[in-house]
Amino acid sequence: MTGDRRPGRPRSEAARQAILAATMSELRERGYAALTVDGIAARAGVGKQTIYRWWSSKADVALTALLDLSETTIAVPDEGSLPADLMGFLAETFRQRGQRPVLVGLMAQALLDPVFAAAFRENFLFRRRAVLREILDRAVVRGEIAPDLDPELLIDVVYGVLWYRLLVDHAPLDDEAGRRLADLVLRAVR
Amino acid sequence: MTGDRRPGRPRSEAARQAILAATMSELRERGYAALTVDGIAARAGVGKQTIYRWWSSKADVALTALLDLSETTIAVPDEGSLPADLMGFLAETFRQRGQRPVLVGLMAQALLDPVFAAAFRENFLFRRRAVLREILDRAVVRGEIAPDLDPELLIDVVYGVLWYRLLVDHAPLDDEAGRRLADLVLRAVR
Amino acid sequence: MTGDRRPGRPRSEAARQAILAATMSELRERGYAALTVDGIAARAGVGKQTIYRWWSSKADVALTALLDLSETTIAVPDEGSLPADLMGFLAETFRQRGQRPVLVGLMAQALLDPVFAAAFRENFLFRRRAVLREILDRAVVRGEIAPDLDPELLIDVVYGVLWYRLLVDHAPLDDEAGRRLADLVLRAVR
Amino acid sequence: MTGDRRPGRPRSEAARQAILAATMSELRERGYAALTVDGIAARAGVGKQTIYRWWSSKADVALTALLDLSETTIAVPDEGSLPADLMGFLAETFRQRGQRPVLVGLMAQALLDPVFAAAFRENFLFRRRAVLREILDRAVVRGEIAPDLDPELLIDVVYGVLWYRLLVDHAPLDDEAGRRLADLVLRAVR
DNA sequence: CATTAACCGAGACGGTACGTCTCGTCTTAAA
DNA sequence: TTTAAGACGAGACGTACCGTCTCGGTTAATG
């Protein structure tokens, strides 16, 4: 007996989808800085209040849109050895770099708005970290990482380089970069 | 020959100082997101146009204020060995972390505004990188770094961790963190 | 015949009463300008659609509420002479001036909305005029009014002063005012 | 000496005129109910803030526009006798009835907004009353009005009929109506 | 007694206008 | 020519109501 539906008109899934799709379109076409709630509403054919009823800001909408897009749980490679796992993880991560404008815009918003920053950390950054941590934890168990090394710092190194290049945009984020980063980490953990 | 003064009223150095001081005060008290040109002008007792005559945006003013503050050329430690130099560099760098709100705000602006991003890279980020590169170059000459390692990647690692922690604010940026980061880098370059 | 009831659930008289009562309460407590359909619905514990099913606007509800309140047919005094009838009529009319906020609000709505204006004229204003006209018609028959005088203009004078004071609120609408207005009219009709 | 100008950019008379002209155009073309601040701003080629800087609401703008239009002091006819003065006053007043939509809209706003109502009374209604009062005062001096009659009540009668017909719109406001109203008043004051 | 049609509450929807905020520019008189 | 002052055009913000719609559930007359 499931019938615990709330009274009243149910939330329109069509409107939700339209809003998220419009948000991604605007982001891709005009960038995060030009994203406006009015614009999303107009493009989605939706009232502005319908956006504000469910999200608190354009950043909140954009975060949902991003999460919705990469909803498929980030696969945690398990190849049996740290080098293989690390290469797989970086390859997978770099492959999603087409979302650079969205990521950069969300980070900018997080820097300006502490409330959004908390949501961004919890729902995005920390979930990504968890994947890498799992890989490293397995490597620790296998004895592939020196026991006096803090895995958290290693995570910071990997994501630090990723985000730094993403934000500063002074060097490529391609497979070659991934290989060299993995190589460096492997040297350090010996 | 005295008269190489330009005609008209000379630029007021007092106004310049007042603007930069007001900018830093506003930043410290209310954060970058709440920084407005009107606010700076009011606090500095200055007309808005006086700001726009010399800077192109509030971010531009904030960048000048930051550079003005840390005007003293960043000292490049030269202790004769990579471990000592690296520790010195990180200690020095971490010591300035009181400017976190300013740095974070400027990075946010750079992410939203490509024009400002260029100025920020040239005048701030790349100058900081140059210091570390000098340290690493000396270490390469001394044979302290494996020749097949790209110093640029090492710089990305150091500044990546720094900025990542600065922006995400999930772990401390203290001396202990500096030691561990230096230790990790030294392990990798063997 | 009994069975001329329509099929389906009959209209809820309780809801009707709750809506009208809520409307009057809101009007008395917060005035016409602050009256909202959402507010009426919430206060009456009723769905908004239940209001729109039976009325076309908040003004329509307010008009019904007013008419419901003063449902008792306005008594037409018949004392046998114009002075007595006129004094009676004015006394009776002024006694209801507690409804000033409602009357003023409905007039405002009528000025802004031609459709409502028609309903307001037919169901309220003209019915009130009819009472006075009956009094004057009897006086004409009795020869108390000069035959070259248009009774309609006299009605305009009486209701004009009433509404003008009601709307502009610059002078009292009390028994004394009624006496003086009646006196003036009696002077004019000689 | 004259030079008491305030510092800063002076208020733009062009903007002021554009706003008032746009307001009158919108009023004439679409009526008071359809008047919006956005509409005025767009039509006047002006920022919305420029309107809100000087007026508190669209009603405030409309009132200024009306006063600006009939700026020429309402002539107080002085023909030497009450009948002539009264006829002249009514003829003059009725001639301006092209402004009916504006007057009706402003009255509606005054009924809904007490703050605006005060401004409307002071700047419009009471100024109009003053004209009629002057005429009546002269007639009192000349002994044309029974000394036991309150001139204020006579003013209420005249403006009451005027506004009642303006608002209810059930009978014409033409010269014939003016003659009959004047005749009625003259009968009453004997 | 089951069906069925109109009603009921709740509340989300698309939409309009509001009044505020900040931006970057423009226009003065004074220095 | 620069300065302080401050009005200006532009445009996004978040809010308040509007009138409509869509649910599950209720209430009688009808079949």
PDB file of N, CA, C and O in Angstrom, chain A residues 94-156:
ATOM      1  N   PHE A  94      39.223  12.839 -17.009  1.00  0.00           N
ATOM      2  CA  PHE A  94      39.562  13.806 -18.054  1.00  0.00           C
ATOM      3  C   PHE A  94      38.578  13.761 -19.212  1.00  0.00           C
ATOM      4  O   PHE A  94      38.401  14.740 -19.925  1.00  0.00           O
ATOM      5  N   ARG A  95      37.952  12.604 -19.361  1.00  0.00           N
ATOM      6  CA  ARG A  95      37.038  12.471 -20.476  1.00  0.00           C
ATOM      7  C   ARG A  95      35.832  13.409 -20.347  1.00  0.00           C
ATOM      8  O   ARG A  95      35.236  13.809 -21.331  1.00  0.00           O
ATOM      9  N   GLN A  96      35.491  13.757 -19.091  1.00  0.00           N
ATOM     10  CA  GLN A  96      34.334  14.623 -18.862  1.00  0.00           C
ATOM     11  C   GLN A  96      34.688  16.103 -18.906  1.00  0.00           C
ATOM     12  O   GLN A  96      33.905  16.939 -18.494  1.00  0.00           O
ATOM     13  N   ARG A  97      35.864  16.406 -19.436  1.00  0.00           N
ATOM     14  CA  ARG A  97      36.289  17.792 -19.323  1.00  0.00           C
ATOM     15  C   ARG A  97      35.533  18.718 -20.266  1.00  0.00           C
ATOM     16  O   ARG A  97      35.747  19.943 -20.247  1.00  0.00           O
ATOM     17  N   GLY A  98      34.623  18.166 -21.065  1.00  0.00           N
ATOM     18  CA  GLY A  98      33.784  19.020 -21.905  1.00  0.00           C
ATOM     19  C   GLY A  98      32.893  19.911 -21.063  1.00  0.00           C
ATOM     20  O   GLY A  98      32.386  20.927 -21.526  1.00  0.00           O
ATOM     21  N   GLN A  99      32.756  19.515 -19.811  1.00  0.00           N
ATOM     22  CA  GLN A  99      31.917  20.331 -18.921  1.00  0.00           C
ATOM     23  C   GLN A  99      32.704  21.459 -18.275  1.00  0.00           C
ATOM     24  O   GLN A  99      32.239  22.053 -17.309  1.00  0.00           O
ATOM     25  N   ARG A 100      33.854  21.762 -18.821  1.00  0.00           N
ATOM     26  CA  ARG A 100      34.684  22.783 -18.207  1.00  0.00           C
ATOM     27  C   ARG A 100      33.918  24.077 -17.886  1.00  0.00           C
ATOM     28  O   ARG A 100      33.993  24.567 -16.748  1.00  0.00           O
ATOM     29  N   PRO A 101      33.187  24.676 -18.838  1.00  0.00           N
ATOM     30  CA  PRO A 101      32.495  25.929 -18.506  1.00  0.00           C
ATOM     31  C   PRO A 101      31.549  25.780 -17.312  1.00  0.00           C
ATOM     32  O   PRO A 101      31.464  26.674 -16.465  1.00  0.00           O
ATOM     33  N   VAL A 102      30.866  24.657 -17.243  1.00  0.00           N
ATOM     34  CA  VAL A 102      29.941  24.467 -16.125  1.00  0.00           C
ATOM     35  C   VAL A 102      30.711  24.351 -14.818  1.00  0.00           C
ATOM     36  O   VAL A 102      30.387  25.004 -13.823  1.00  0.00           O
ATOM     37  N   LEU A 103      31.737  23.531 -14.827  1.00  0.00           N
ATOM     38  CA  LEU A 103      32.526  23.346 -13.603  1.00  0.00           C
ATOM     39  C   LEU A 103      33.117  24.663 -13.131  1.00  0.00           C
ATOM     40  O   LEU A 103      33.067  25.001 -11.945  1.00  0.00           O
ATOM     41  N   VAL A 104      33.678  25.399 -14.077  1.00  0.00           N
ATOM     42  CA  VAL A 104      34.308  26.659 -13.716  1.00  0.00           C
ATOM     43  C   VAL A 104      33.271  27.627 -13.161  1.00  0.00           C
ATOM     44  O   VAL A 104      33.501  28.300 -12.147  1.00  0.00           O
ATOM     45  N   GLY A 105      32.111  27.693 -13.803  1.00  0.00           N
ATOM     46  CA  GLY A 105      31.057  28.588 -13.325  1.00  0.00           C
ATOM     47  C   GLY A 105      30.578  28.207 -11.936  1.00  0.00           C
ATOM     48  O   GLY A 105      30.401  29.070 -11.069  1.00  0.00           O
ATOM     49  N   LEU A 106      30.408  26.919 -11.704  1.00  0.00           N
ATOM     50  CA  LEU A 106      29.945  26.496 -10.380  1.00  0.00           C
ATOM     51  C   LEU A 106      30.979  26.798  -9.316  1.00  0.00           C
ATOM     52  O   LEU A 106      30.650  27.219  -8.203  1.00  0.00           O
ATOM     53  N   MET A 107      32.248  26.582  -9.639  1.00  0.00           N
ATOM     54  CA  MET A 107      33.284  26.909  -8.670  1.00  0.00           C
ATOM     55  C   MET A 107      33.271  28.406  -8.370  1.00  0.00           C
ATOM     56  O   MET A 107      33.360  28.820  -7.205  1.00  0.00           O
ATOM     57  N   ALA A 108      33.129  29.223  -9.403  1.00  0.00           N
ATOM     58  CA  ALA A 108      33.067  30.669  -9.185  1.00  0.00           C
ATOM     59  C   ALA A 108      31.929  31.008  -8.229  1.00  0.00           C
ATOM     60  O   ALA A 108      32.096  31.788  -7.279  1.00  0.00           O
ATOM     61  N   GLN A 109      30.776  30.423  -8.467  1.00  0.00           N
ATOM     62  CA  GLN A 109      29.637  30.699  -7.598  1.00  0.00           C
ATOM     63  C   GLN A 109      29.921  30.247  -6.173  1.00  0.00           C
ATOM     64  O   GLN A 109      29.589  30.939  -5.211  1.00  0.00           O
ATOM     65  N   ALA A 110      30.545  29.089  -6.051  1.00  0.00           N
ATOM     66  CA  ALA A 110      30.860  28.576  -4.711  1.00  0.00           C
ATOM     67  C   ALA A 110      31.796  29.533  -3.979  1.00  0.00           C
ATOM     68  O   ALA A 110      31.699  29.708  -2.760  1.00  0.00           O
ATOM     69  N   LEU A 111      32.684  30.169  -4.713  1.00  0.00           N
ATOM     70  CA  LEU A 111      33.623  31.090  -4.074  1.00  0.00           C
ATOM     71  C   LEU A 111      32.917  32.348  -3.600  1.00  0.00           C
ATOM     72  O   LEU A 111      33.370  33.016  -2.666  1.00  0.00           O
ATOM     73  N   LEU A 112      31.797  32.690  -4.251  1.00  0.00           N
ATOM     74  CA  LEU A 112      31.108  33.934  -3.917  1.00  0.00           C
ATOM     75  C   LEU A 112      29.977  33.723  -2.921  1.00  0.00           C
ATOM     76  O   LEU A 112      29.548  34.655  -2.254  1.00  0.00           O
ATOM     77  N   ASP A 113      29.508  32.483  -2.814  1.00  0.00           N
ATOM     78  CA  ASP A 113      28.301  32.232  -2.024  1.00  0.00           C
ATOM     79  C   ASP A 113      28.508  31.026  -1.102  1.00  0.00           C
ATOM     80  O   ASP A 113      28.453  29.883  -1.538  1.00  0.00           O
ATOM     81  N   PRO A 114      28.732  31.290   0.184  1.00  0.00           N
ATOM     82  CA  PRO A 114      29.039  30.210   1.126  1.00  0.00           C
ATOM     83  C   PRO A 114      27.952  29.152   1.206  1.00  0.00           C
ATOM     84  O   PRO A 114      28.244  27.975   1.388  1.00  0.00           O
ATOM     85  N   VAL A 115      26.711  29.566   1.087  1.00  0.00           N
ATOM     86  CA  VAL A 115      25.621  28.591   1.172  1.00  0.00           C
ATOM     87  C   VAL A 115      25.711  27.606   0.013  1.00  0.00           C
ATOM     88  O   VAL A 115      25.637  26.384   0.194  1.00  0.00           O
ATOM     89  N   PHE A 116      25.899  28.159  -1.176  1.00  0.00           N
ATOM     90  CA  PHE A 116      26.029  27.272  -2.320  1.00  0.00           C
ATOM     91  C   PHE A 116      27.303  26.448  -2.217  1.00  0.00           C
ATOM     92  O   PHE A 116      27.341  25.276  -2.622  1.00  0.00           O
ATOM     93  N   ALA A 117      28.349  27.050  -1.666  1.00  0.00           N
ATOM     94  CA  ALA A 117      29.616  26.337  -1.538  1.00  0.00           C
ATOM     95  C   ALA A 117      29.435  25.026  -0.774  1.00  0.00           C
ATOM     96  O   ALA A 117      29.982  23.981  -1.162  1.00  0.00           O
ATOM     97  N   ALA A 118      28.640  25.074   0.278  1.00  0.00           N
ATOM     98  CA  ALA A 118      28.428  23.864   1.073  1.00  0.00           C
ATOM     99  C   ALA A 118      27.772  22.779   0.219  1.00  0.00           C
ATOM    100  O   ALA A 118      28.197  21.614   0.222  1.00  0.00           O
ATOM    101  N   ALA A 119      26.755  23.170  -0.521  1.00  0.00           N
ATOM    102  CA  ALA A 119      26.074  22.192  -1.373  1.00  0.00           C
ATOM    103  C   ALA A 119      27.024  21.642  -2.434  1.00  0.00           C
ATOM    104  O   ALA A 119      27.023  20.449  -2.742  1.00  0.00           O
ATOM    105  N   PHE A 120      27.828  22.520  -2.987  1.00  0.00           N
ATOM    106  CA  PHE A 120      28.768  22.108  -4.035  1.00  0.00           C
ATOM    107  C   PHE A 120      29.781  21.109  -3.486  1.00  0.00           C
ATOM    108  O   PHE A 120      30.075  20.081  -4.113  1.00  0.00           O
ATOM    109  N   ARG A 121      30.297  21.404  -2.311  1.00  0.00           N
ATOM    110  CA  ARG A 121      31.245  20.485  -1.688  1.00  0.00           C
ATOM    111  C   ARG A 121      30.604  19.126  -1.453  1.00  0.00           C
ATOM    112  O   ARG A 121      31.147  18.092  -1.858  1.00  0.00           O
ATOM    113  N   GLU A 122      29.473  19.136  -0.772  1.00  0.00           N
ATOM    114  CA  GLU A 122      28.837  17.869  -0.394  1.00  0.00           C
ATOM    115  C   GLU A 122      28.450  17.041  -1.607  1.00  0.00           C
ATOM    116  O   GLU A 122      28.720  15.845  -1.681  1.00  0.00           O
ATOM    117  N   ASN A 123      27.763  17.692  -2.533  1.00  0.00           N
ATOM    118  CA  ASN A 123      27.143  16.935  -3.619  1.00  0.00           C
ATOM    119  C   ASN A 123      28.054  16.690  -4.811  1.00  0.00           C
ATOM    120  O   ASN A 123      27.751  15.851  -5.655  1.00  0.00           O
ATOM    121  N   PHE A 124      29.132  17.440  -4.879  1.00  0.00           N
ATOM    122  CA  PHE A 124      29.990  17.241  -6.042  1.00  0.00           C
ATOM    123  C   PHE A 124      31.415  16.913  -5.630  1.00  0.00           C
ATOM    124  O   PHE A 124      31.879  15.797  -5.821  1.00  0.00           O
ATOM    125  N   LEU A 125      32.098  17.876  -5.043  1.00  0.00           N
ATOM    126  CA  LEU A 125      33.524  17.705  -4.770  1.00  0.00           C
ATOM    127  C   LEU A 125      33.807  16.473  -3.916  1.00  0.00           C
ATOM    128  O   LEU A 125      34.667  15.649  -4.263  1.00  0.00           O
ATOM    129  N   PHE A 126      33.087  16.328  -2.811  1.00  0.00           N
ATOM    130  CA  PHE A 126      33.400  15.243  -1.888  1.00  0.00           C
ATOM    131  C   PHE A 126      33.035  13.879  -2.479  1.00  0.00           C
ATOM    132  O   PHE A 126      33.693  12.875  -2.201  1.00  0.00           O
ATOM    133  N   ARG A 127      31.995  13.855  -3.303  1.00  0.00           N
ATOM    134  CA  ARG A 127      31.659  12.581  -3.944  1.00  0.00           C
ATOM    135  C   ARG A 127      32.762  12.147  -4.903  1.00  0.00           C
ATOM    136  O   ARG A 127      33.059  10.966  -5.033  1.00  0.00           O
ATOM    137  N   ARG A 128      33.339  13.131  -5.568  1.00  0.00           N
ATOM    138  CA  ARG A 128      34.448  12.795  -6.469  1.00  0.00           C
ATOM    139  C   ARG A 128      35.647  12.309  -5.686  1.00  0.00           C
ATOM    140  O   ARG A 128      36.331  11.347  -6.072  1.00  0.00           O
ATOM    141  N   ARG A 129      35.923  13.002  -4.583  1.00  0.00           N
ATOM    142  CA  ARG A 129      37.052  12.586  -3.748  1.00  0.00           C
ATOM    143  C   ARG A 129      36.884  11.148  -3.278  1.00  0.00           C
ATOM    144  O   ARG A 129      37.853  10.379  -3.209  1.00  0.00           O
ATOM    145  N   ALA A 130      35.656  10.775  -2.952  1.00  0.00           N
ATOM    146  CA  ALA A 130      35.406   9.441  -2.393  1.00  0.00           C
ATOM    147  C   ALA A 130      35.857   8.351  -3.352  1.00  0.00           C
ATOM    148  O   ALA A 130      36.357   7.301  -2.934  1.00  0.00           O
ATOM    149  N   VAL A 131      35.683   8.592  -4.640  1.00  0.00           N
ATOM    150  CA  VAL A 131      36.092   7.589  -5.622  1.00  0.00           C
ATOM    151  C   VAL A 131      37.603   7.355  -5.530  1.00  0.00           C
ATOM    152  O   VAL A 131      38.073   6.210  -5.432  1.00  0.00           O
ATOM    153  N   LEU A 132      38.335   8.450  -5.550  1.00  0.00           N
ATOM    154  CA  LEU A 132      39.788   8.334  -5.511  1.00  0.00           C
ATOM    155  C   LEU A 132      40.245   7.712  -4.186  1.00  0.00           C
ATOM    156  O   LEU A 132      41.178   6.892  -4.148  1.00  0.00           O
ATOM    157  N   ARG A 133      39.570   8.110  -3.128  1.00  0.00           N
ATOM    158  CA  ARG A 133      39.943   7.568  -1.829  1.00  0.00           C
ATOM    159  C   ARG A 133      39.797   6.044  -1.819  1.00  0.00           C
ATOM    160  O   ARG A 133      40.632   5.327  -1.250  1.00  0.00           O
ATOM    161  N   GLU A 134      38.752   5.543  -2.438  1.00  0.00           N
ATOM    162  CA  GLU A 134      38.542   4.102  -2.458  1.00  0.00           C
ATOM    163  C   GLU A 134      39.711   3.412  -3.170  1.00  0.00           C
ATOM    164  O   GLU A 134      40.237   2.400  -2.712  1.00  0.00           O
ATOM    165  N   ILE A 135      40.122   3.994  -4.273  1.00  0.00           N
ATOM    166  CA  ILE A 135      41.255   3.446  -5.017  1.00  0.00           C
ATOM    167  C   ILE A 135      42.507   3.424  -4.137  1.00  0.00           C
ATOM    168  O   ILE A 135      43.225   2.413  -4.053  1.00  0.00           O
ATOM    169  N   LEU A 136      42.750   4.528  -3.462  1.00  0.00           N
ATOM    170  CA  LEU A 136      43.948   4.623  -2.643  1.00  0.00           C
ATOM    171  C   LEU A 136      43.877   3.676  -1.445  1.00  0.00           C
ATOM    172  O   LEU A 136      44.884   3.055  -1.069  1.00  0.00           O
ATOM    173  N   ASP A 137      42.690   3.568  -0.855  1.00  0.00           N
ATOM    174  CA  ASP A 137      42.551   2.668   0.294  1.00  0.00           C
ATOM    175  C   ASP A 137      42.913   1.235  -0.088  1.00  0.00           C
ATOM    176  O   ASP A 137      43.599   0.530   0.655  1.00  0.00           O
ATOM    177  N   ARG A 138      42.449   0.839  -1.271  1.00  0.00           N
ATOM    178  CA  ARG A 138      42.779  -0.519  -1.716  1.00  0.00           C
ATOM    179  C   ARG A 138      44.287  -0.672  -1.895  1.00  0.00           C
ATOM    180  O   ARG A 138      44.883  -1.706  -1.549  1.00  0.00           O
ATOM    181  N   ALA A 139      44.929   0.382  -2.426  1.00  0.00           N
ATOM    182  CA  ALA A 139      46.368   0.325  -2.640  1.00  0.00           C
ATOM    183  C   ALA A 139      47.120   0.246  -1.307  1.00  0.00           C
ATOM    184  O   ALA A 139      48.130  -0.450  -1.195  1.00  0.00           O
ATOM    185  N   VAL A 140      46.604   0.960  -0.312  1.00  0.00           N
ATOM    186  CA  VAL A 140      47.223   0.886   1.009  1.00  0.00           C
ATOM    187  C   VAL A 140      47.170  -0.543   1.519  1.00  0.00           C
ATOM    188  O   VAL A 140      48.156  -1.083   2.017  1.00  0.00           O
ATOM    189  N   VAL A 141      45.988  -1.182   1.399  1.00  0.00           N
ATOM    190  CA  VAL A 141      45.837  -2.562   1.856  1.00  0.00           C
ATOM    191  C   VAL A 141      46.821  -3.481   1.138  1.00  0.00           C
ATOM    192  O   VAL A 141      47.409  -4.386   1.733  1.00  0.00           O
ATOM    193  N   ARG A 142      47.015  -3.197  -0.167  1.00  0.00           N
ATOM    194  CA  ARG A 142      47.936  -4.048  -0.935  1.00  0.00           C
ATOM    195  C   ARG A 142      49.386  -3.697  -0.663  1.00  0.00           C
ATOM    196  O   ARG A 142      50.291  -4.307  -1.257  1.00  0.00           O
ATOM    197  N   GLY A 143      49.630  -2.663   0.148  1.00  0.00           N
ATOM    198  CA  GLY A 143      51.002  -2.280   0.448  1.00  0.00           C
ATOM    199  C   GLY A 143      51.679  -1.513  -0.673  1.00  0.00           C
ATOM    200  O   GLY A 143      52.901  -1.391  -0.711  1.00  0.00           O
ATOM    201  N   GLU A 144      50.887  -0.924  -1.538  1.00  0.00           N
ATOM    202  CA  GLU A 144      51.493  -0.179  -2.652  1.00  0.00           C
ATOM    203  C   GLU A 144      51.822   1.263  -2.288  1.00  0.00           C
ATOM    204  O   GLU A 144      52.413   1.994  -3.071  1.00  0.00           O
ATOM    205  N   ILE A 145      51.354   1.676  -1.117  1.00  0.00           N
ATOM    206  CA  ILE A 145      51.600   3.046  -0.704  1.00  0.00           C
ATOM    207  C   ILE A 145      52.329   3.030   0.633  1.00  0.00           C
ATOM    208  O   ILE A 145      51.946   2.291   1.549  1.00  0.00           O
ATOM    209  N   ALA A 146      53.371   3.832   0.726  1.00  0.00           N
ATOM    210  CA  ALA A 146      54.136   3.901   1.975  1.00  0.00           C
ATOM    211  C   ALA A 146      53.181   4.241   3.112  1.00  0.00           C
ATOM    212  O   ALA A 146      52.366   5.155   2.992  1.00  0.00           O
ATOM    213  N   PRO A 147      53.261   3.522   4.215  1.00  0.00           N
ATOM    214  CA  PRO A 147      52.260   3.670   5.285  1.00  0.00           C
ATOM    215  C   PRO A 147      52.293   5.030   5.963  1.00  0.00           C
ATOM    216  O   PRO A 147      51.309   5.424   6.587  1.00  0.00           O
ATOM    217  N   ASP A 148      53.399   5.741   5.840  1.00  0.00           N
ATOM    218  CA  ASP A 148      53.451   7.047   6.498  1.00  0.00           C
ATOM    219  C   ASP A 148      52.885   8.164   5.620  1.00  0.00           C
ATOM    220  O   ASP A 148      52.940   9.335   5.977  1.00  0.00           O
ATOM    221  N   LEU A 149      52.307   7.816   4.487  1.00  0.00           N
ATOM    222  CA  LEU A 149      51.736   8.837   3.598  1.00  0.00           C
ATOM    223  C   LEU A 149      50.241   8.999   3.869  1.00  0.00           C
ATOM    224  O   LEU A 149      49.503   8.010   3.965  1.00  0.00           O
ATOM    225  N   ASP A 150      49.793  10.250   3.940  1.00  0.00           N
ATOM    226  CA  ASP A 150      48.373  10.532   4.172  1.00  0.00           C
ATOM    227  C   ASP A 150      47.631  10.486   2.834  1.00  0.00           C
ATOM    228  O   ASP A 150      47.894  11.299   1.947  1.00  0.00           O
ATOM    229  N   PRO A 151      46.707   9.523   2.671  1.00  0.00           N
ATOM    230  CA  PRO A 151      45.969   9.460   1.398  1.00  0.00           C
ATOM    231  C   PRO A 151      45.245  10.768   1.069  1.00  0.00           C
ATOM    232  O   PRO A 151      45.110  11.127  -0.104  1.00  0.00           O
ATOM    233  N   GLU A 152      44.790  11.474   2.108  1.00  0.00           N
ATOM    234  CA  GLU A 152      44.097  12.747   1.848  1.00  0.00           C
ATOM    235  C   GLU A 152      44.977  13.727   1.075  1.00  0.00           C
ATOM    236  O   GLU A 152      44.511  14.434   0.189  1.00  0.00           O
ATOM    237  N   LEU A 153      46.245  13.751   1.434  1.00  0.00           N
ATOM    238  CA  LEU A 153      47.147  14.662   0.736  1.00  0.00           C
ATOM    239  C   LEU A 153      47.303  14.243  -0.718  1.00  0.00           C
ATOM    240  O   LEU A 153      47.369  15.094  -1.622  1.00  0.00           O
ATOM    241  N   LEU A 154      47.335  12.942  -0.946  1.00  0.00           N
ATOM    242  CA  LEU A 154      47.440  12.466  -2.332  1.00  0.00           C
ATOM    243  C   LEU A 154      46.208  12.881  -3.142  1.00  0.00           C
ATOM    244  O   LEU A 154      46.316  13.273  -4.304  1.00  0.00           O
ATOM    245  N   ILE A 155      45.064  12.790  -2.490  1.00  0.00           N
ATOM    246  CA  ILE A 155      43.836  13.228  -3.176  1.00  0.00           C
ATOM    247  C   ILE A 155      43.934  14.716  -3.521  1.00  0.00           C
ATOM    248  O   ILE A 155      43.587  15.152  -4.620  1.00  0.00           O
ATOM    249  N   ASP A 156      44.410  15.476  -2.553  1.00  0.00           N
ATOM    250  CA  ASP A 156      44.573  16.907  -2.814  1.00  0.00           C
ATOM    251  C   ASP A 156      45.505  17.156  -3.988  1.00  0.00           C
ATOM    252  O   ASP A 156      45.299  18.071  -4.776  1.00  0.00           O
TER     253      ASP A 156
END
